[in-house]
């Protein structure tokens, strides 16, 4: 059986299995972990094959896995697995405190597999229409993860999520159709297939491609959280349970970004790199600055991280905008780096919420004394997010600077530096507020989590640091391959 | 009659229990204790009065009560042109209250009329009368080691020879200064023993660096108990000599004021020649006092050259005094009914010659000082006494005239020969040290002219009338003299057997001290001594020193002569025969 | 050299692993740090003229290479030397922090900090340099947070914020340089082929980047805040050494640029600015740690003056001036490292004994802590640049540079060198005032607040030993200044070859000492010949004009500077207010001074950013239809703009 | 031999200085229409002080005890730094005689002065210590600006070298910047002598003998001599740069120098006798600004290369 087919079916099957399981938490928990490992192992094996150089495709190229997809698939695998493991712990706490019923937990576990399935689908789709559908499907699959609690604010943010993303994605659909109509007949083979479009981009009408890209930017940008169409994101990310936010921010946004990158590749090769780069720079700069100003006044830890997601989407967009081999490399690297970092960040908010019972950082304080490990993990997440060297995100930011320097775009370097500096200052001041000093509000759980409970976080932290200083050859290979595909070199 | 207008106006507002008239321009109104603050405030601010003095008195032997007399000089607020009472209506109105010895309390006037603050503090020190609502209840007159419940001026309090034991200096209780709140302030003490403050008074400057943030002071180091000394013991001839020793510089003004208070009480008119010579003496006193002060104002800024030359000129004024009275400084010629010593024509001629010298030389030196821009910089803008503050605290003399308020007893309440003499009241706007020194200089000039006029107008009459008079017990009167430093007010209540029942001597500087704090603020330490000096505070000098051998605890008192002799010759060491 | 780095790393890891046993970790951590840094100091000093290279094995990003040339050796030596003294001191000192923080963490961070500084000096490519540079910043921030005092977080935030802005400047500058050089190894940076405008920009970026770290005005604002907060041993390391690392990097990188004479002028100007303003704020501060911290700004300014001379020399091709300038700067760097770390450690002694940093509460500490007091006296004399101590020696060389530079023809150069000398002399005069005040207010007179010094007692021998050592360095380097200059000149010759050097025309410190010694005999001879009264001295209260003496009568730190604050109020914006309620109440006196640069430079920026942040919130008001509207508007705009204009 | 003459230079200055002080006191008295003290009064004063007993406040520490000697050493070293009995030929001493050595020895003197004042815990000593520091702030830059002109003009900070250049006429009053600098420098040096109207730190009128309020007996005598020496040193500082009269024989130049300095010292009476003292804020600042502008003018002239 084709491995790609397995990728799509296994998570779905797992979801169904979870649905029919009896309401026993211990069982659910272990099973969830087990199945998650199985799914991730499968995904990674597929990635492994790509690294070894295999071109995977199925259903007449309807679905395929290239190096670009492999990067994102590995993110789904690694981040997804660790977040899923953390989710079991998190749900245990929620159950203990009676915030949630066991049935809801079961549904949550089951849905998270469906969610994984839809995301995987969006990554491996070669058919652009189908990719659009898959991304829309991720919205639907994830909305239940967000609104798991069924209270008013949960439901409302779920509603907002669906409505806004759908509006946005409608434009993406338009872009898809436009692309198809522009390409149909001008490209060899099926004009719906990404591989074909990319290969024959030069023969498509330039003006049409420009229009396509703008609609794709709005469409996938809404889903990915590029300003000013990001507005749904803070509400939704702040609302759901910590693991959901981690998944949404860590993985889902990247999937939407992948959609945009694919369009980027097509349009860049058709209408020239200058156009896409300029558009992406505008979008990236706008996103960076808007999110950085929003960040300053955020005292809710989850909202803060949500704005961070926007900011980092801005960084990716900026990277794409700076362009060149190094810029693209940086943007893709950033996807991975941000995925790990944001997963860690949101997961640590789970710990923090358990300690303080609040998300308001002005009411925290003294975390380093209460839960040193959580504080350190939180610190690592923040450090990485603001681009402290030695952590993964710095590498990509450094590379973006490098790309700009080599390109000679000194103004861009300046803009980027200013935005990052604002983010840095805004973030660290919040971090210090929560971590040091005296406890400002009340403390609900006055001790460190168990080491086992913290395992996924530590794993993420190790990944962040490792990606920050170490060079993983297979990963670099994937990135280089992808860049080559996009640049057609 | 004078004063009636004020009594009527007061009566319309406040219930007056009793009105008594002491003499033509002095009326006393008795009011209820609780009406006291309003009555004083009304007269002070609404009718244009200045607080001349306040007398606390133990009248338990007379009416079983303590009494307070707030004497107000009704002359108009003088804050702006025309804010003045007509010349023939100026007078003194005294508000009197009786305080029961059971409660010993009365409502404080100070919150309404700040000028009362020292008087009310003193009333507690001396009589134990408590002013309810007085914002500053610290001890004023008595030293800090004085026993708490001993009020010396009560008639039954203590024998005048009795004096409580002194504490060792390191056991003295600390005086509570009004130290400003705020960090980083240094307390700079000025005095009681300080090179520029010849008077023993302690000024505490609260400074930030060289800038004075605020100041507070502790005075009355030389409190000699003179008022107690006079009571029931001295007759009026002796009183004159005692009063002259109140002050070393302007003693003569005290002497006249004291004697005139007694004369006023019995409505005694002294001969015109005596009046003229009293004026001459007091103006000579003004001459040398102002020269001294101008000289010192140069000296404290470090201008020794000007100081030395001004003191050289001052020597002439001393010589002048010697010609007129026979004494260089303490004249001792005032008695009830006139004077003891007359002048000869030769002396008058010689005096006029010296006057000429003083006038020309003083002009020369003054011009030189005025031409020195550095000196002007040290004087101008320093130690400003705000006009309103001066008004609120009833400042007197050059101090208030330097702030642009035309207040001079010689002009407001002409006494003695002044009714016949023309002179201008020196008023300078500005309120700084320069303004005060300028007032002094102008007065110096007018004094010369007054003395000349006196010599010219002086009639050839007797200098004393037969002092056969009879004083009525319990009568009292107020006398006022413009001393070099301002208005000296003496108040005497007659006792039986030609003795004084209560003598209240209020020297000019007493009214100037309370506002000093506001003159200090914002100036520099370097200016502090200058500001005190420009106030021309009253000096109480002594010319005796005591030599103590700390090993044998023996001591010997040296007179001025002994000391000088020893300093010059180094013979007859006083250490030889200590006792 | 890799041994040293590895040892520090291991010590750091070992300490953190002994998390549960803080006391053991503290002994091990600081003890080992002491031994290793002593070894390192000896190692670096003995290899002063070598060049050592070490490549880190493993597949690290951009394969880090560590290279130490002579200059790097000198700075590594400096770091190790000060680290040795500070760790010896910390061995006892950190016990005061037992309750506040985990000593294992402290020890670990301490070692990591030393390591990061050494590695920054040695790192040889852009990525690893940036990484280690920020690591150093971050560890120092954590060291500051050990104290966890009130407002610590905010102060550290200002520190990190400015450091980050600086770091971005550096990153931009280094990357641009790298892009011109065509390689990211610093060894490839030589002979950059760039024009005047670009090299000016790069130079400015480097100056901002390293200057902000070094505490140069106007990027100094973090410095007093951070140093006040941190434990004294950390301040000693930061001020003593970390600043020097920044200066090292500045020298290293700006030498890669093509030289222009304007560099020298810029440095002279900012150096003058820094030293004058630094000392002004040091003078008026009432917190001794803040004073000492501001004096770091001042000394950095002085160092920049020396460097300014050096760069002027390079720019005009006058090697003699360049040589003198570099020697002066390095000499002052060396001296400042010694006396500043000494002063910070001494302030640590004072703080542990008294628990207050307010000089208006101290006084009379000499009687309780005589040795600390005497060492402080030496340190104060030395930082005031008084002969015959080391501060004077290096300032003299700087003066020499300035005078030599000022002879040259040319209005501009004369102007800048004259400016530098004037600034240095003003600094000198005010340093006298500042440090006599600090010394006087802390150690002399009588206690202003008796409570604070009641329980004070002299610190232990172990804490005094390193202080004594550094104090003897102060004296020793001062006296043997010409030898030190000789050593430094050899190092500088590796930077700018083809110059011959001599100390001709230099002053000779031993002769100054000899003359002073000669003079010292005279008074005793006179006293003996004239048979002076040698009776026992009678002890009394201080003279208070015959009034009872009160301890508030002695001058305090604040009142001492009253006049100068007034005189300088055009800079300090000194405001004072006396409030009085009615005629008879106590006055309330308040006064404050402003940090000129904070008010004029930082405040408006922060304010406007905060304003935007506040206003921007209205766009995110939770209304879904509005959000949908944004999407449409954005679409329209980007269509119009993106489609038609790009 | 160098050191012998150096010692001679120092000792003779110490011996002669009180005489000039006495002369100026006498002269001052004449101006003030007083008889005044004997011209030897300063000797008597110092001698009397040596015989007096001493008290000290309980707040004092070792600084109080050593400061008289430190002040003396510094003042004496300052005086020794003047190249009077030696010149460029003396290799050893010209390594000592340097403008910056002299300036910073002066600073050391000031440092000790301030610290000693604070040590006594006396309010007046404290305030005048603060004034002393402030005066230093006012004068230092004027002095240095003047010296910059000289140093940059001659290319050296070495005093014997500058002296010889000026005396030979290679460098000197023909250069406008030099002659303008000399006037401002004379002002600074006069201020540094601490006489009226600039005796702020010592303004005993308001401050009871200033910094030295708590010193007495032989300590005070030593300080008195030290201050006299310092006054001579700073006046000499002016002379050796701006009016060097050196002769071949060291003794001759010493005698001429002492006469010169003494004359200048006595002439100070014409300034200090008239007019009041300045205050630290007003007069000081204004006259400082004047001197500063004069010195700046000379610096500008130098910079412009005139």
PDB file of N, CA and C in Angstrom, chain B residues 186-190 193-196 209-211 299-305 308-309 312 372 374-375 377-378 380 382 524-527 529, chain D residues 28 31-34 122-124 126-127 130-131 196-197 199 204-209 271-283 286:
ATOM      1  N   UNK B 186      21.382  69.216  55.479  1.00  0.00           N
ATOM      2  CA  UNK B 186      22.356  69.359  56.559  1.00  0.00           C
ATOM      3  C   UNK B 186      21.907  70.495  57.472  1.00  0.00           C
ATOM      4  N   UNK B 187      22.068  70.298  58.769  1.00  0.00           N
ATOM      5  CA  UNK B 187      21.757  71.343  59.744  1.00  0.00           C
ATOM      6  C   UNK B 187      23.020  72.156  59.972  1.00  0.00           C
ATOM      7  N   UNK B 188      22.969  73.411  59.654  1.00  0.00           N
ATOM      8  CA  UNK B 188      24.126  74.250  59.946  1.00  0.00           C
ATOM      9  C   UNK B 188      23.771  75.136  61.133  1.00  0.00           C
ATOM     10  N   UNK B 189      24.506  74.991  62.212  1.00  0.00           N
ATOM     11  CA  UNK B 189      24.213  75.848  63.367  1.00  0.00           C
ATOM     12  C   UNK B 189      24.909  77.182  63.201  1.00  0.00           C
ATOM     13  N   UNK B 190      24.265  78.230  63.593  1.00  0.00           N
ATOM     14  CA  UNK B 190      24.879  79.557  63.545  1.00  0.00           C
ATOM     15  C   UNK B 190      24.698  80.121  64.944  1.00  0.00           C
ATOM     16  N   UNK B 193      27.733  80.790  69.663  1.00  0.00           N
ATOM     17  CA  UNK B 193      29.067  81.363  69.586  1.00  0.00           C
ATOM     18  C   UNK B 193      29.552  81.271  68.163  1.00  0.00           C
ATOM     19  N   UNK B 194      29.440  82.369  67.462  1.00  0.00           N
ATOM     20  CA  UNK B 194      29.820  82.336  66.066  1.00  0.00           C
ATOM     21  C   UNK B 194      30.468  83.655  65.728  1.00  0.00           C
ATOM     22  N   UNK B 195      31.466  83.618  64.862  1.00  0.00           N
ATOM     23  CA  UNK B 195      32.229  84.838  64.627  1.00  0.00           C
ATOM     24  C   UNK B 195      31.386  86.007  64.167  1.00  0.00           C
ATOM     25  N   UNK B 196      30.402  85.744  63.331  1.00  0.00           N
ATOM     26  CA  UNK B 196      29.650  86.903  62.859  1.00  0.00           C
ATOM     27  C   UNK B 196      28.439  87.226  63.698  1.00  0.00           C
ATOM     28  N   UNK B 209      23.237  71.737  50.405  1.00  0.00           N
ATOM     29  CA  UNK B 209      24.417  72.409  49.889  1.00  0.00           C
ATOM     30  C   UNK B 209      24.519  73.771  50.523  1.00  0.00           C
ATOM     31  N   UNK B 210      24.665  74.778  49.702  1.00  0.00           N
ATOM     32  CA  UNK B 210      24.798  76.114  50.253  1.00  0.00           C
ATOM     33  C   UNK B 210      23.448  76.810  50.355  1.00  0.00           C
ATOM     34  N   UNK B 211      22.416  76.179  49.887  1.00  0.00           N
ATOM     35  CA  UNK B 211      21.114  76.830  49.844  1.00  0.00           C
ATOM     36  C   UNK B 211      20.331  76.545  51.113  1.00  0.00           C
ATOM     37  N   UNK B 299      31.126  93.980  56.750  1.00  0.00           N
ATOM     38  CA  UNK B 299      32.082  93.034  57.321  1.00  0.00           C
ATOM     39  C   UNK B 299      31.657  91.584  57.112  1.00  0.00           C
ATOM     40  N   UNK B 300      30.364  91.316  57.294  1.00  0.00           N
ATOM     41  CA  UNK B 300      29.960  89.905  57.165  1.00  0.00           C
ATOM     42  C   UNK B 300      30.069  89.425  55.718  1.00  0.00           C
ATOM     43  N   UNK B 301      30.137  90.358  54.776  1.00  0.00           N
ATOM     44  CA  UNK B 301      30.382  89.906  53.410  1.00  0.00           C
ATOM     45  C   UNK B 301      31.872  89.870  53.112  1.00  0.00           C
ATOM     46  N   UNK B 302      32.668  90.200  54.115  1.00  0.00           N
ATOM     47  CA  UNK B 302      34.102  90.096  53.920  1.00  0.00           C
ATOM     48  C   UNK B 302      34.750  91.401  53.494  1.00  0.00           C
ATOM     49  N   UNK B 303      33.984  92.473  53.484  1.00  0.00           N
ATOM     50  CA  UNK B 303      34.552  93.758  53.063  1.00  0.00           C
ATOM     51  C   UNK B 303      35.108  94.485  54.281  1.00  0.00           C
ATOM     52  N   UNK B 304      36.285  94.033  54.740  1.00  0.00           N
ATOM     53  CA  UNK B 304      36.833  94.570  55.987  1.00  0.00           C
ATOM     54  C   UNK B 304      37.254  96.015  55.827  1.00  0.00           C
ATOM     55  N   UNK B 305      37.657  96.327  54.635  1.00  0.00           N
ATOM     56  CA  UNK B 305      38.150  97.680  54.413  1.00  0.00           C
ATOM     57  C   UNK B 305      37.039  98.704  54.690  1.00  0.00           C
ATOM     58  N   UNK B 308      36.149  98.813  58.424  1.00  0.00           N
ATOM     59  CA  UNK B 308      37.077  99.562  59.261  1.00  0.00           C
ATOM     60  C   UNK B 308      36.839 101.072  59.119  1.00  0.00           C
ATOM     61  N   UNK B 309      36.587 101.489  57.882  1.00  0.00           N
ATOM     62  CA  UNK B 309      36.413 102.922  57.687  1.00  0.00           C
ATOM     63  C   UNK B 309      35.092 103.413  58.262  1.00  0.00           C
ATOM     64  N   UNK B 312      35.495 103.804  61.801  1.00  0.00           N
ATOM     65  CA  UNK B 312      36.264 105.016  62.113  1.00  0.00           C
ATOM     66  C   UNK B 312      35.306 106.201  62.220  1.00  0.00           C
ATOM     67  N   UNK B 372      30.754  99.827  44.543  1.00  0.00           N
ATOM     68  CA  UNK B 372      31.376  98.506  44.428  1.00  0.00           C
ATOM     69  C   UNK B 372      30.325  97.496  43.967  1.00  0.00           C
ATOM     70  N   UNK B 374      30.417  94.446  43.421  1.00  0.00           N
ATOM     71  CA  UNK B 374      30.426  93.159  44.126  1.00  0.00           C
ATOM     72  C   UNK B 374      29.628  93.250  45.425  1.00  0.00           C
ATOM     73  N   UNK B 375      29.819  94.413  46.102  1.00  0.00           N
ATOM     74  CA  UNK B 375      29.083  94.600  47.354  1.00  0.00           C
ATOM     75  C   UNK B 375      27.587  94.667  47.082  1.00  0.00           C
ATOM     76  N   UNK B 377      26.025  93.243  44.714  1.00  0.00           N
ATOM     77  CA  UNK B 377      25.547  91.914  44.395  1.00  0.00           C
ATOM     78  C   UNK B 377      25.293  91.100  45.658  1.00  0.00           C
ATOM     79  N   UNK B 378      26.128  91.344  46.652  1.00  0.00           N
ATOM     80  CA  UNK B 378      25.934  90.606  47.889  1.00  0.00           C
ATOM     81  C   UNK B 378      24.700  91.093  48.637  1.00  0.00           C
ATOM     82  N   UNK B 380      21.919  92.958  47.151  1.00  0.00           N
ATOM     83  CA  UNK B 380      20.648  93.024  46.434  1.00  0.00           C
ATOM     84  C   UNK B 380      20.030  91.645  46.281  1.00  0.00           C
ATOM     85  N   UNK B 382      18.922  89.711  48.444  1.00  0.00           N
ATOM     86  CA  UNK B 382      19.227  88.759  49.507  1.00  0.00           C
ATOM     87  C   UNK B 382      18.302  89.006  50.695  1.00  0.00           C
ATOM     88  N   UNK B 524      21.647  81.691  50.605  1.00  0.00           N
ATOM     89  CA  UNK B 524      22.754  80.771  50.836  1.00  0.00           C
ATOM     90  C   UNK B 524      23.302  80.955  52.244  1.00  0.00           C
ATOM     91  N   UNK B 525      24.078  79.973  52.672  1.00  0.00           N
ATOM     92  CA  UNK B 525      24.653  80.039  54.011  1.00  0.00           C
ATOM     93  C   UNK B 525      25.486  81.307  54.143  1.00  0.00           C
ATOM     94  N   UNK B 526      26.173  81.640  53.065  1.00  0.00           N
ATOM     95  CA  UNK B 526      27.029  82.818  53.102  1.00  0.00           C
ATOM     96  C   UNK B 526      26.210  84.063  53.431  1.00  0.00           C
ATOM     97  N   UNK B 527      24.937  84.040  53.037  1.00  0.00           N
ATOM     98  CA  UNK B 527      24.105  85.208  53.273  1.00  0.00           C
ATOM     99  C   UNK B 527      23.417  85.172  54.630  1.00  0.00           C
ATOM    100  N   UNK B 529      24.404  85.065  57.748  1.00  0.00           N
ATOM    101  CA  UNK B 529      24.874  86.027  58.735  1.00  0.00           C
ATOM    102  C   UNK B 529      24.505  87.437  58.310  1.00  0.00           C
TER     103      UNK B 529
ATOM    104  N   UNK D  28      47.843  95.346  54.404  1.00  0.00           N
ATOM    105  CA  UNK D  28      46.390  95.342  54.453  1.00  0.00           C
ATOM    106  C   UNK D  28      45.917  96.236  55.595  1.00  0.00           C
ATOM    107  N   UNK D  31      45.942  99.848  54.747  1.00  0.00           N
ATOM    108  CA  UNK D  31      44.800 100.244  53.937  1.00  0.00           C
ATOM    109  C   UNK D  31      43.557 100.459  54.782  1.00  0.00           C
ATOM    110  N   UNK D  32      43.482  99.744  55.868  1.00  0.00           N
ATOM    111  CA  UNK D  32      42.265  99.794  56.670  1.00  0.00           C
ATOM    112  C   UNK D  32      42.397 100.767  57.826  1.00  0.00           C
ATOM    113  N   UNK D  33      43.353 101.641  57.750  1.00  0.00           N
ATOM    114  CA  UNK D  33      43.644 102.610  58.798  1.00  0.00           C
ATOM    115  C   UNK D  33      43.807 101.932  60.150  1.00  0.00           C
ATOM    116  N   UNK D  34      44.530 100.827  60.118  1.00  0.00           N
ATOM    117  CA  UNK D  34      44.891 100.165  61.369  1.00  0.00           C
ATOM    118  C   UNK D  34      46.408 100.162  61.489  1.00  0.00           C
ATOM    119  N   UNK D 122      32.177  68.128  61.335  1.00  0.00           N
ATOM    120  CA  UNK D 122      31.799  69.486  61.678  1.00  0.00           C
ATOM    121  C   UNK D 122      30.977  70.070  60.526  1.00  0.00           C
ATOM    122  N   UNK D 123      29.849  70.711  60.853  1.00  0.00           N
ATOM    123  CA  UNK D 123      29.007  71.205  59.762  1.00  0.00           C
ATOM    124  C   UNK D 123      29.731  72.203  58.863  1.00  0.00           C
ATOM    125  N   UNK D 124      30.536  73.072  59.480  1.00  0.00           N
ATOM    126  CA  UNK D 124      31.219  74.088  58.682  1.00  0.00           C
ATOM    127  C   UNK D 124      32.281  73.459  57.815  1.00  0.00           C
ATOM    128  N   UNK D 126      32.201  70.521  56.698  1.00  0.00           N
ATOM    129  CA  UNK D 126      31.529  69.801  55.623  1.00  0.00           C
ATOM    130  C   UNK D 126      31.104  70.740  54.509  1.00  0.00           C
ATOM    131  N   UNK D 127      30.461  71.830  54.899  1.00  0.00           N
ATOM    132  CA  UNK D 127      29.971  72.749  53.872  1.00  0.00           C
ATOM    133  C   UNK D 127      31.140  73.335  53.092  1.00  0.00           C
ATOM    134  N   UNK D 130      32.526  70.999  50.649  1.00  0.00           N
ATOM    135  CA  UNK D 130      31.712  71.000  49.435  1.00  0.00           C
ATOM    136  C   UNK D 130      32.068  72.185  48.556  1.00  0.00           C
ATOM    137  N   UNK D 131      32.273  73.347  49.195  1.00  0.00           N
ATOM    138  CA  UNK D 131      32.648  74.520  48.411  1.00  0.00           C
ATOM    139  C   UNK D 131      33.994  74.321  47.748  1.00  0.00           C
ATOM    140  N   UNK D 196      40.767  86.164  49.467  1.00  0.00           N
ATOM    141  CA  UNK D 196      39.558  86.910  49.150  1.00  0.00           C
ATOM    142  C   UNK D 196      39.650  87.502  47.757  1.00  0.00           C
ATOM    143  N   UNK D 197      38.592  87.655  47.008  1.00  0.00           N
ATOM    144  CA  UNK D 197      37.222  87.253  47.346  1.00  0.00           C
ATOM    145  C   UNK D 197      36.914  85.791  47.066  1.00  0.00           C
ATOM    146  N   UNK D 199      38.023  83.132  48.930  1.00  0.00           N
ATOM    147  CA  UNK D 199      38.379  82.253  50.041  1.00  0.00           C
ATOM    148  C   UNK D 199      37.136  81.533  50.546  1.00  0.00           C
ATOM    149  N   UNK D 204      35.751  82.185  56.894  1.00  0.00           N
ATOM    150  CA  UNK D 204      35.495  82.020  58.326  1.00  0.00           C
ATOM    151  C   UNK D 204      34.377  82.926  58.806  1.00  0.00           C
ATOM    152  N   UNK D 205      34.103  83.968  58.035  1.00  0.00           N
ATOM    153  CA  UNK D 205      33.023  84.849  58.463  1.00  0.00           C
ATOM    154  C   UNK D 205      31.711  84.097  58.588  1.00  0.00           C
ATOM    155  N   UNK D 206      31.361  83.341  57.565  1.00  0.00           N
ATOM    156  CA  UNK D 206      30.124  82.591  57.709  1.00  0.00           C
ATOM    157  C   UNK D 206      30.368  81.151  58.132  1.00  0.00           C
ATOM    158  N   UNK D 207      31.588  80.683  57.958  1.00  0.00           N
ATOM    159  CA  UNK D 207      31.796  79.252  58.175  1.00  0.00           C
ATOM    160  C   UNK D 207      32.788  78.910  59.271  1.00  0.00           C
ATOM    161  N   UNK D 208      33.159  79.850  60.075  1.00  0.00           N
ATOM    162  CA  UNK D 208      34.039  79.514  61.191  1.00  0.00           C
ATOM    163  C   UNK D 208      35.266  78.734  60.750  1.00  0.00           C
ATOM    164  N   UNK D 209      36.113  79.345  59.960  1.00  0.00           N
ATOM    165  CA  UNK D 209      37.399  78.752  59.579  1.00  0.00           C
ATOM    166  C   UNK D 209      37.280  77.556  58.658  1.00  0.00           C
ATOM    167  N   UNK D 271      43.988  93.105  45.636  1.00  0.00           N
ATOM    168  CA  UNK D 271      42.713  92.481  45.270  1.00  0.00           C
ATOM    169  C   UNK D 271      41.939  92.093  46.516  1.00  0.00           C
ATOM    170  N   UNK D 272      42.628  91.420  47.433  1.00  0.00           N
ATOM    171  CA  UNK D 272      41.857  90.797  48.511  1.00  0.00           C
ATOM    172  C   UNK D 272      41.416  91.787  49.561  1.00  0.00           C
ATOM    173  N   UNK D 273      41.972  92.966  49.563  1.00  0.00           N
ATOM    174  CA  UNK D 273      41.617  93.903  50.615  1.00  0.00           C
ATOM    175  C   UNK D 273      40.326  94.653  50.309  1.00  0.00           C
ATOM    176  N   UNK D 274      40.024  94.771  49.043  1.00  0.00           N
ATOM    177  CA  UNK D 274      38.894  95.631  48.689  1.00  0.00           C
ATOM    178  C   UNK D 274      37.708  94.792  48.273  1.00  0.00           C
ATOM    179  N   UNK D 275      36.577  95.253  48.696  1.00  0.00           N
ATOM    180  CA  UNK D 275      35.350  94.597  48.256  1.00  0.00           C
ATOM    181  C   UNK D 275      35.060  93.343  49.061  1.00  0.00           C
ATOM    182  N   UNK D 276      33.848  92.896  48.932  1.00  0.00           N
ATOM    183  CA  UNK D 276      33.424  91.751  49.712  1.00  0.00           C
ATOM    184  C   UNK D 276      33.810  90.429  49.048  1.00  0.00           C
ATOM    185  N   UNK D 277      33.556  89.382  49.768  1.00  0.00           N
ATOM    186  CA  UNK D 277      33.806  88.021  49.287  1.00  0.00           C
ATOM    187  C   UNK D 277      32.677  87.639  48.328  1.00  0.00           C
ATOM    188  N   UNK D 278      33.003  86.769  47.373  1.00  0.00           N
ATOM    189  CA  UNK D 278      31.953  86.260  46.492  1.00  0.00           C
ATOM    190  C   UNK D 278      31.192  85.144  47.188  1.00  0.00           C
ATOM    191  N   UNK D 279      30.014  84.887  46.697  1.00  0.00           N
ATOM    192  CA  UNK D 279      29.341  83.667  47.138  1.00  0.00           C
ATOM    193  C   UNK D 279      29.544  82.607  46.076  1.00  0.00           C
ATOM    194  N   UNK D 280      29.369  81.377  46.488  1.00  0.00           N
ATOM    195  CA  UNK D 280      29.722  80.273  45.599  1.00  0.00           C
ATOM    196  C   UNK D 280      28.870  80.285  44.342  1.00  0.00           C
ATOM    197  N   UNK D 281      27.634  80.735  44.467  1.00  0.00           N
ATOM    198  CA  UNK D 281      26.759  80.645  43.306  1.00  0.00           C
ATOM    199  C   UNK D 281      26.859  81.856  42.399  1.00  0.00           C
ATOM    200  N   UNK D 282      26.865  83.043  43.015  1.00  0.00           N
ATOM    201  CA  UNK D 282      26.739  84.236  42.182  1.00  0.00           C
ATOM    202  C   UNK D 282      28.087  84.698  41.621  1.00  0.00           C
ATOM    203  N   UNK D 283      28.865  85.304  42.479  1.00  0.00           N
ATOM    204  CA  UNK D 283      30.063  85.958  41.998  1.00  0.00           C
ATOM    205  C   UNK D 283      31.025  85.000  41.350  1.00  0.00           C
ATOM    206  N   UNK D 286      30.054  84.089  37.852  1.00  0.00           N
ATOM    207  CA  UNK D 286      30.193  85.158  36.874  1.00  0.00           C
ATOM    208  C   UNK D 286      31.647  85.420  36.520  1.00  0.00           C
TER     209      UNK D 286
END
